[in-house]
Short mmCIF file of C-alpha atoms and ligand atoms in Angstrom, two decimals:
data_model
loop_
_atom_site.label_atom_id
_atom_site.label_comp_id
_atom_site.label_asym_id
_atom_site.label_seq_id
_atom_site.Cartn_x
_atom_site.Cartn_y
_atom_site.Cartn_z
CA UNK A 7 0.00 0.00 0.00
CA UNK A 8 1.32 3.45 -0.85
CA UNK A 9 2.47 5.69 1.97
CA UNK A 10 0.40 8.85 2.31
CA UNK A 11 1.63 12.02 4.00
CA UNK A 12 -0.51 13.46 6.76
CA UNK A 13 -0.44 15.48 9.97
CA UNK A 14 -1.53 13.66 13.10
CA UNK A 15 -1.90 14.14 16.82
CA UNK A 16 -0.24 11.31 18.74
CA UNK A 17 -1.97 12.26 22.00
CA UNK A 18 -4.33 14.85 23.43
CA UNK A 19 -1.43 16.95 24.63
CA UNK A 20 1.00 16.85 21.71
CA UNK A 21 0.97 19.24 18.75
CA UNK A 22 0.08 17.92 15.31
CA UNK A 23 3.12 16.65 13.41
CA UNK A 24 3.98 14.80 10.18
CA UNK A 25 2.78 11.17 10.10
CA UNK A 26 2.65 8.50 7.39
CA UNK A 27 -0.62 6.63 6.87
CA UNK A 28 -1.93 4.11 4.34
CA UNK A 29 -5.34 3.90 2.67
CA UNK A 30 -7.15 0.84 1.31
CA UNK A 31 -6.92 0.07 -2.41
CA UNK A 32 -10.19 1.30 -3.99
CA UNK A 33 -12.79 -1.50 -3.88
CA UNK A 34 -15.55 -1.87 -6.54
CA UNK A 35 -17.65 0.96 -5.02
CA UNK A 36 -14.77 3.16 -3.90
CA UNK A 37 -13.44 6.45 -5.18
CA UNK A 38 -9.87 7.63 -4.59
CA UNK A 39 -9.47 11.39 -4.18
CA UNK A 40 -6.34 13.52 -4.35
CA UNK A 41 -7.05 16.04 -1.57
CA UNK A 42 -6.57 19.66 -2.61
CA UNK A 43 -8.01 21.56 0.38
CA UNK A 44 -9.27 20.73 3.85
CA UNK A 45 -11.03 23.16 6.19
CA UNK A 46 -10.17 23.40 9.88
CA UNK A 47 -13.25 22.93 12.08
CA UNK A 48 -13.41 23.63 15.80
CA UNK A 49 -14.52 19.99 16.17
CA UNK A 50 -10.99 19.07 15.06
CA UNK A 51 -9.64 20.91 18.12
CA UNK A 52 -12.23 19.39 20.48
CA UNK A 53 -11.31 15.89 19.30
CA UNK A 54 -7.54 16.34 19.03
CA UNK A 55 -7.52 17.61 22.62
CA UNK A 56 -9.97 14.89 23.72
CA UNK A 57 -12.37 17.52 25.06
CA UNK A 58 -15.43 15.35 24.34
CA UNK A 59 -13.77 12.14 25.63
CA UNK A 60 -13.15 8.89 23.74
CA UNK A 61 -10.58 10.22 21.27
CA UNK A 62 -8.42 7.60 19.55
CA UNK A 63 -4.78 8.26 18.66
CA UNK A 64 -2.93 8.67 16.40
CA UNK A 65 -5.58 11.00 14.97
CA UNK A 66 -5.52 12.61 11.51
CA UNK A 67 -8.31 15.23 11.70
CA UNK A 68 -10.11 16.97 8.85
CA UNK A 69 -13.69 16.61 7.57
CA UNK A 70 -14.05 19.50 5.14
CA UNK A 71 -12.39 17.84 2.18
CA UNK A 72 -12.29 18.91 -1.45
CA UNK A 73 -10.21 17.17 -4.08
CA UNK A 74 -10.02 15.58 -7.48
CA UNK A 75 -10.90 11.98 -8.27
CA UNK A 76 -7.85 9.93 -9.30
CA UNK A 77 -9.23 6.37 -9.48
CA UNK A 78 -12.63 4.69 -9.31
CA UNK A 79 -13.68 1.11 -8.55
CA UNK A 80 -15.23 -1.07 -11.25
CA UNK A 81 -18.83 -0.54 -10.04
CA UNK A 82 -18.62 3.22 -9.48
CA UNK A 83 -21.17 5.12 -11.55
CA UNK A 84 -21.32 8.59 -9.96
CA UNK A 85 -17.70 9.72 -10.40
CA UNK A 86 -14.90 9.44 -12.92
CA UNK A 87 -11.21 10.36 -12.73
CA UNK A 88 -10.75 14.12 -13.03
CA UNK A 89 -14.05 15.02 -11.31
CA UNK A 90 -14.06 17.39 -8.35
CA UNK A 91 -15.38 15.72 -5.20
CA UNK A 92 -16.04 16.50 -1.56
CA UNK A 93 -16.15 14.52 1.68
CA UNK A 94 -17.72 15.81 4.88
CA UNK A 95 -17.98 14.43 8.40
CA UNK A 96 -18.83 10.80 7.65
CA UNK A 97 -17.74 8.16 5.15
CA UNK A 98 -20.22 5.33 5.80
CA UNK A 99 -23.34 4.31 7.74
CA UNK A 100 -25.53 1.20 8.07
CA UNK A 101 -27.71 2.12 5.05
CA UNK A 102 -30.67 0.11 6.40
CA UNK A 103 -32.00 1.92 9.51
CA UNK A 104 -34.92 4.30 9.21
CA UNK A 105 -32.70 7.38 9.36
CA UNK A 106 -30.33 6.11 6.66
CA UNK A 107 -33.29 5.25 4.45
CA UNK A 108 -34.64 8.77 5.01
CA UNK A 109 -31.34 10.27 3.89
CA UNK A 110 -30.41 11.37 7.42
CA UNK A 111 -27.33 9.15 7.59
CA UNK A 112 -25.68 11.38 10.19
CA UNK A 113 -28.29 10.10 12.67
CA UNK A 114 -27.75 6.43 11.70
CA UNK A 115 -28.96 4.04 14.43
CA UNK A 116 -26.54 1.34 13.24
CA UNK A 117 -23.46 3.52 13.77
CA UNK A 118 -21.85 6.12 11.54
CA UNK A 119 -18.28 5.75 10.34
CA UNK A 120 -16.97 9.27 10.90
CA UNK A 121 -14.31 10.60 8.55
CA UNK A 122 -11.73 10.47 11.37
CA UNK A 123 -11.49 9.44 15.02
CA UNK A 124 -13.70 6.47 14.14
CA UNK A 125 -13.52 2.98 12.60
CA UNK A 126 -14.34 1.73 9.13
CA UNK A 127 -17.72 0.02 9.59
CA UNK A 128 -17.52 -3.53 10.88
CA UNK A 129 -13.74 -3.40 11.31
CA UNK A 130 -11.08 -2.19 13.71
CA UNK A 131 -9.44 -0.11 11.00
CA UNK A 132 -9.17 3.54 12.10
CA UNK A 133 -10.45 6.25 9.79
CA UNK A 134 -8.12 9.14 8.99
CA UNK A 135 -9.31 12.55 7.83
CA UNK A 136 -8.37 15.26 5.41
CA UNK A 137 -5.15 16.59 6.91
CA UNK A 138 -3.62 14.19 4.36
CA UNK A 139 -2.94 14.04 0.66
CA UNK A 140 -5.24 11.19 -0.42
CA UNK A 141 -8.48 9.53 0.71
CA UNK A 142 -10.56 6.53 -0.40
CA UNK A 143 -14.31 6.32 0.29
CA UNK A 144 -17.52 4.72 -0.96
CA UNK A 145 -19.08 6.74 -3.78
CA UNK A 146 -22.40 7.00 -1.90
CA UNK A 147 -20.73 9.15 0.76
CA UNK A 148 -19.01 11.53 -1.65
CA UNK A 149 -20.40 14.83 -2.91
CA UNK A 150 -20.21 16.48 -6.31
CA UNK A 151 -18.47 19.86 -6.30
CA UNK A 152 -19.09 22.50 -8.97
CA UNK A 153 -16.04 23.76 -10.87
CA UNK A 154 -17.36 27.33 -10.88
CA UNK A 155 -16.63 28.19 -7.22
CA UNK A 156 -13.33 28.97 -5.52
CA UNK A 157 -12.21 25.58 -4.18
CA UNK A 158 -10.66 26.72 -0.86
CA UNK A 159 -13.96 28.46 -0.11
CA UNK A 160 -15.93 25.31 -0.95
CA UNK A 161 -14.09 23.03 1.51
CA UNK A 162 -15.76 24.47 4.68
CA UNK A 163 -19.19 23.96 3.13
CA UNK A 164 -18.75 20.23 3.79
CA UNK A 165 -19.15 20.79 7.55
CA UNK A 166 -19.67 24.45 8.50
CA UNK A 167 -21.93 24.91 5.48
CA UNK A 168 -24.25 21.95 5.94
CA UNK A 169 -24.32 22.30 9.75
CA UNK A 170 -25.87 25.75 9.41
CA UNK A 171 -27.91 25.19 6.20
CA UNK A 172 -29.72 22.14 7.58
CA UNK A 173 -31.27 23.66 10.75
CA UNK A 174 -32.17 26.89 8.94
CA UNK A 175 -34.10 24.77 6.42
CA UNK A 176 -35.55 22.43 9.05
CA UNK A 177 -36.97 25.33 11.09
CA UNK A 178 -38.23 27.04 7.91
CA UNK A 179 -36.17 30.21 8.16
CA UNK A 180 -37.07 32.54 5.33
CA UNK A 181 -38.56 35.88 4.42
CA UNK A 182 -39.98 37.55 7.52
CA UNK A 183 -37.98 35.44 10.01
CA UNK A 184 -36.00 37.29 12.63
CA UNK A 185 -32.85 35.22 13.09
CA UNK A 186 -30.00 35.55 15.58
CA UNK A 187 -26.66 33.88 14.94
CA UNK A 188 -24.58 33.50 18.11
CA UNK A 189 -20.80 33.32 17.56
CA UNK A 190 -19.20 34.61 14.38
CA UNK A 191 -16.68 31.89 13.58
CA UNK A 192 -16.58 29.21 10.89
CA UNK A 193 -20.15 28.00 11.45
CA UNK A 194 -21.53 31.39 12.39
CA UNK A 195 -20.39 33.21 9.28
CA UNK A 196 -21.97 30.51 7.08
CA UNK A 197 -25.17 30.75 9.15
CA UNK A 198 -25.28 34.48 8.43
CA UNK A 199 -24.74 33.96 4.69
CA UNK A 200 -27.46 31.31 4.41
CA UNK A 201 -30.02 33.04 6.62
CA UNK A 202 -29.54 36.27 4.65
CA UNK A 203 -29.77 34.37 1.34
CA UNK A 204 -33.05 32.79 2.50
CA UNK A 205 -34.45 36.30 3.05
CA UNK A 206 -34.36 36.46 6.86
CA UNK A 207 -33.62 39.50 8.96
CA UNK A 208 -30.28 38.52 10.53
CA UNK A 209 -28.59 39.70 13.72
CA UNK A 210 -25.13 38.56 14.80
CA UNK A 211 -24.60 38.13 18.56
CA UNK A 212 -20.89 38.17 19.25
CA UNK A 213 -18.35 38.60 22.02
CA UNK A 214 -16.07 40.43 19.55
CA UNK A 215 -17.02 44.05 18.84
CA UNK A 216 -14.33 44.07 16.13
CA UNK A 217 -16.40 41.73 13.95
CA UNK A 218 -19.28 44.16 13.38
CA UNK A 219 -18.21 45.48 9.97
CA UNK A 220 -17.54 41.94 8.73
CA UNK A 221 -20.91 40.74 10.03
CA UNK A 222 -22.69 43.37 8.00
CA UNK A 223 -20.63 42.53 4.89
CA UNK A 224 -21.58 38.89 5.33
CA UNK A 225 -25.25 39.90 5.18
CA UNK A 226 -26.24 40.68 8.77
CA UNK A 227 -28.68 43.55 9.27
CA UNK A 228 -27.86 44.07 12.94
CA UNK A 229 -25.01 43.30 15.36
CA UNK A 230 -25.06 42.85 19.12
CA UNK A 231 -22.12 42.64 21.50
CA UNK A 232 -23.35 40.09 24.03
CA UNK A 233 -21.63 41.80 26.98
CA UNK A 234 -23.74 44.94 26.37
CA UNK A 235 -26.59 44.29 28.80
CA UNK A 236 -28.65 47.31 27.72
CA UNK A 237 -28.64 46.29 24.05
CA UNK A 238 -29.38 42.67 24.98
CA UNK A 239 -32.41 43.79 27.01
CA UNK A 240 -33.76 45.68 24.01
CA UNK A 241 -33.87 42.43 22.00
CA UNK A 242 -35.91 40.51 24.59
CA UNK A 243 -38.62 38.39 22.90
CA UNK A 244 -37.37 39.53 19.50
CA UNK A 245 -36.17 36.50 17.51
CA UNK A 246 -38.09 33.65 15.87
CA UNK A 247 -34.99 31.50 15.64
CA UNK A 248 -31.50 31.56 17.12
CA UNK A 249 -28.64 29.48 15.75
CA UNK A 250 -26.11 29.00 18.54
CA UNK A 251 -22.64 28.12 17.22
CA UNK A 252 -20.62 28.82 20.36
CA UNK A 253 -17.82 26.33 21.05
CA UNK A 254 -17.25 27.11 24.76
CA UNK A 255 -19.24 27.23 27.98
CA UNK A 256 -21.77 30.10 28.10
CA UNK A 257 -25.21 30.85 29.47
CA UNK A 258 -27.98 29.44 27.25
CA UNK A 259 -30.64 31.21 29.33
CA UNK A 260 -29.28 34.63 28.33
CA UNK A 261 -30.04 33.86 24.66
CA UNK A 262 -33.32 32.01 25.22
CA UNK A 263 -34.76 35.23 26.68
CA UNK A 264 -34.29 36.83 23.27
CA UNK A 265 -36.76 34.44 21.59
CA UNK A 266 -40.35 35.52 21.07
CA UNK A 267 -43.38 33.30 21.85
CA UNK A 268 -42.82 29.79 20.37
CA UNK A 269 -39.30 30.70 19.25
CA UNK A 270 -36.54 28.10 18.96
CA UNK A 271 -32.86 28.17 19.76
CA UNK A 272 -30.92 25.41 18.02
CA UNK A 273 -27.54 24.40 19.35
CA UNK A 274 -24.93 23.44 16.79
CA UNK A 275 -21.92 24.43 18.90
CA UNK A 276 -20.77 21.62 21.19
CA UNK A 277 -19.13 23.05 24.33
CA UNK A 278 -17.37 20.21 26.15
CA UNK A 279 -18.82 21.20 29.54
CA UNK A 280 -22.37 20.63 30.73
CA UNK A 281 -24.29 23.91 30.93
CA UNK A 282 -26.94 24.38 33.64
CA UNK A 283 -30.32 25.57 32.43
CA UNK A 284 -33.23 27.12 34.34
CA UNK A 285 -36.74 26.18 33.20
CA UNK A 286 -38.14 29.70 33.31
CA UNK A 287 -36.68 31.15 30.08
CA UNK A 288 -38.28 28.21 28.22
CA UNK A 289 -41.61 28.22 30.05
CA UNK A 290 -42.27 31.96 30.07
CA UNK A 291 -42.73 32.19 26.26
CA UNK A 292 -43.28 28.50 25.31
CA UNK A 293 -39.76 28.54 23.83
CA UNK A 294 -37.86 25.49 22.55
CA UNK A 295 -34.23 24.48 22.85
CA UNK A 296 -33.04 22.02 20.21
CA UNK A 297 -29.93 20.68 18.53
CA UNK A 298 -28.83 19.71 15.05
CA UNK A 299 -25.90 17.74 13.64
CA UNK A 300 -24.46 18.37 10.15
CA UNK A 301 -26.81 16.99 7.44
CA UNK A 302 -27.36 13.89 5.32
CA UNK A 303 -25.76 13.24 1.95
CA UNK A 304 -28.83 14.31 -0.03
CA UNK A 305 -29.15 17.61 1.84
CA UNK A 306 -25.40 18.23 1.69
CA UNK A 307 -25.57 17.91 -2.10
CA UNK A 308 -28.60 20.22 -2.13
CA UNK A 309 -26.61 22.77 -0.10
CA UNK A 310 -23.58 22.53 -2.42
CA UNK A 311 -25.82 22.99 -5.47
CA UNK A 312 -27.53 25.96 -3.77
CA UNK A 313 -24.10 27.50 -3.13
CA UNK A 314 -23.05 26.98 -6.76
CA UNK A 315 -26.28 28.59 -7.95
CA UNK A 316 -26.05 31.55 -5.55
CA UNK A 317 -22.27 31.93 -5.61
CA UNK A 318 -21.85 31.25 -1.89
CA UNK A 319 -18.51 30.13 -0.45
CA UNK A 320 -16.82 30.39 2.90
CA UNK A 321 -14.50 33.33 3.69
CA UNK A 322 -11.16 31.63 4.19
CA UNK A 323 -7.56 32.10 5.17
CA UNK A 324 -5.52 29.50 3.30
CA UNK A 325 -2.60 28.05 5.25
CA UNK A 326 0.08 25.43 4.63
CA UNK A 327 -0.26 22.22 6.68
CA UNK A 328 2.79 23.26 8.68
CA UNK A 329 0.85 26.18 10.23
CA UNK A 330 -1.90 24.04 11.74
CA UNK A 331 -0.88 24.33 15.39
CA UNK A 332 -0.74 28.12 15.15
CA UNK A 333 -4.15 28.08 13.43
CA UNK A 334 -5.63 26.13 16.37
CA UNK A 335 -4.26 28.70 18.82
CA UNK A 336 -5.73 31.52 16.79
CA UNK A 337 -9.14 29.81 16.57
CA UNK A 338 -9.17 29.47 20.34
CA UNK A 339 -8.71 33.26 20.52
CA UNK A 340 -11.60 33.73 18.02
CA UNK A 341 -8.97 35.15 15.66
CA UNK A 342 -10.04 33.69 12.34
CA UNK A 343 -11.79 35.45 9.45
CA UNK A 344 -13.62 33.05 9.15
CA UNK A 345 -12.23 29.62 8.36
CA UNK A 346 -8.69 28.31 8.04
CA UNK A 347 -8.30 26.03 5.04
CA UNK A 348 -5.23 23.87 4.53
CA UNK A 349 -3.67 23.81 1.07
CA UNK A 350 -2.53 20.19 0.79
CA UNK A 351 0.01 21.14 -1.88
CA UNK A 352 2.15 21.98 1.17
CA UNK A 353 2.35 18.25 2.00
CA UNK A 354 3.06 17.11 -1.54
CA UNK A 355 6.45 18.78 -1.98
P1 NAP B 580 -15.04 28.70 15.64
O1 NAP B 580 -14.72 29.08 14.24
O2 NAP B 580 -13.95 28.66 16.65
O3 NAP B 580 -16.22 29.70 16.14
C1 NAP B 580 -16.77 29.65 17.42
C2 NAP B 580 -17.21 31.06 17.81
O4 NAP B 580 -17.83 30.99 19.09
C3 NAP B 580 -16.08 32.04 18.00
O5 NAP B 580 -15.68 32.65 16.80
C4 NAP B 580 -16.67 33.06 18.96
O6 NAP B 580 -17.45 34.00 18.21
C5 NAP B 580 -17.65 32.23 19.77
N1 NAP B 580 -17.10 31.94 21.10
C6 NAP B 580 -15.97 31.27 21.39
N2 NAP B 580 -15.79 31.18 22.72
C7 NAP B 580 -16.88 31.77 23.28
C8 NAP B 580 -17.32 31.97 24.62
N3 NAP B 580 -16.58 31.55 25.66
N4 NAP B 580 -18.48 32.63 24.83
C9 NAP B 580 -19.22 33.06 23.79
N5 NAP B 580 -18.85 32.89 22.49
C10 NAP B 580 -17.70 32.26 22.26
O7 NAP B 580 -15.73 27.27 15.70
P2 NAP B 580 -16.63 26.51 14.60
O8 NAP B 580 -15.76 25.66 13.75
O9 NAP B 580 -17.56 27.47 14.00
O10 NAP B 580 -17.42 25.48 15.54
C11 NAP B 580 -18.29 25.97 16.55
C12 NAP B 580 -18.82 24.84 17.39
O11 NAP B 580 -19.68 24.03 16.58
C13 NAP B 580 -17.76 23.89 17.93
O12 NAP B 580 -18.14 23.50 19.25
C14 NAP B 580 -17.83 22.70 17.00
O13 NAP B 580 -17.40 21.51 17.58
C15 NAP B 580 -19.30 22.66 16.71
N6 NAP B 580 -19.69 21.96 15.49
C16 NAP B 580 -20.88 21.29 15.52
C17 NAP B 580 -21.35 20.68 14.38
C18 NAP B 580 -22.68 20.00 14.41
O14 NAP B 580 -22.94 19.16 13.55
N7 NAP B 580 -23.56 20.35 15.33
C19 NAP B 580 -20.59 20.72 13.22
C20 NAP B 580 -19.41 21.43 13.22
C21 NAP B 580 -18.96 22.06 14.36
P3 NAP B 580 -17.46 35.57 18.56
O15 NAP B 580 -16.03 36.04 18.44
O16 NAP B 580 -18.34 36.13 17.50
O17 NAP B 580 -18.04 35.69 19.93
ZN1 ZN B 581 -16.81 20.17 11.52
ZN1 ZN B 582 -28.29 3.63 9.50
#
């Protein structure tokens, strides 16, 4: 098996460093992809640092993958060598449970094979992600990528894009909706772009005053610094829907108060710590608190096609693989405008 260059974490406390991996030879239904770009998601940091527990090492993170097909198995019908292709957060699922059959494979009851920090289904073989030069996956878990968009900007759509598109669609955000997006990072800035594109009135709620001008450029109509108690009070019972993308511990109740009667706040951010919640902010306006995880293959393709049609990509800072540890530090300081994307050419020299 050929040796493939990657960057891996050997433990929860060591920086990422060069590591050689191997990939399976493409089987009849497999597609081999030369990875061009991979986005850097905050979930990569959570898992590399074992903040959610259960991390397996060595770990090659990366689940916002865009590349070009190099080889296809004999039974592959959806891709041919030379095609652009994308891989998101998972590479397989049981295919038979009710959620898989409904195209919601990310909620598979039989067990999802995640793109990294997971096992190939039914085996003990670890999966390795997109901080690497080559990947092999089943064609049914690979997305088509348009050749009209800027490729580095497409990579983050595979996680940050679908994770924000899916709940906005599920909760019917559109013209007339008042939407709050909490946290203007990788997910948040895509949430703003989609909610604005769907016709909603969008407010960014951020800890960083310095992001106001960007928020408005991204499509937000209003901007709130969450430490400004007076301004927060003014938005009480204001929003129909709040998309909460925050990656660290914070007070959910503070944001629930901003929902109007029957409003919903959906969590997509996954702070490692448990967050206490009082009943009153929910009860006092029949509000709902919900969660949402990425999206299925069918909806991910729908989102990519929507982006191609509406010329939507992520705002990115392209980095060489060698800068990944610095990029993590900057993300932890909320210092990213708005997604780091690794150019894998830096590992191919
Ligand atoms: P990110 O780029 O680091 O953005 C997170 C943003 O949260 C920051 O930019 C910051 O925005 C805000 N923030 C950070 N610390 C905060 C604090 N202590 N209090 C309040 N706000 C804070 O991260 P990301 O890649 O967008 O990911 C965000 C979260 O979503 C992570 O937990 C990640 O694991 C999770 N995630 C979930 C899914 C899913 O399927 N549900 C998919 C992907 C990622 P401001 O500077 O504007 O305040
Ligand atoms: Zn992600
Ligand atoms: Zn399933």
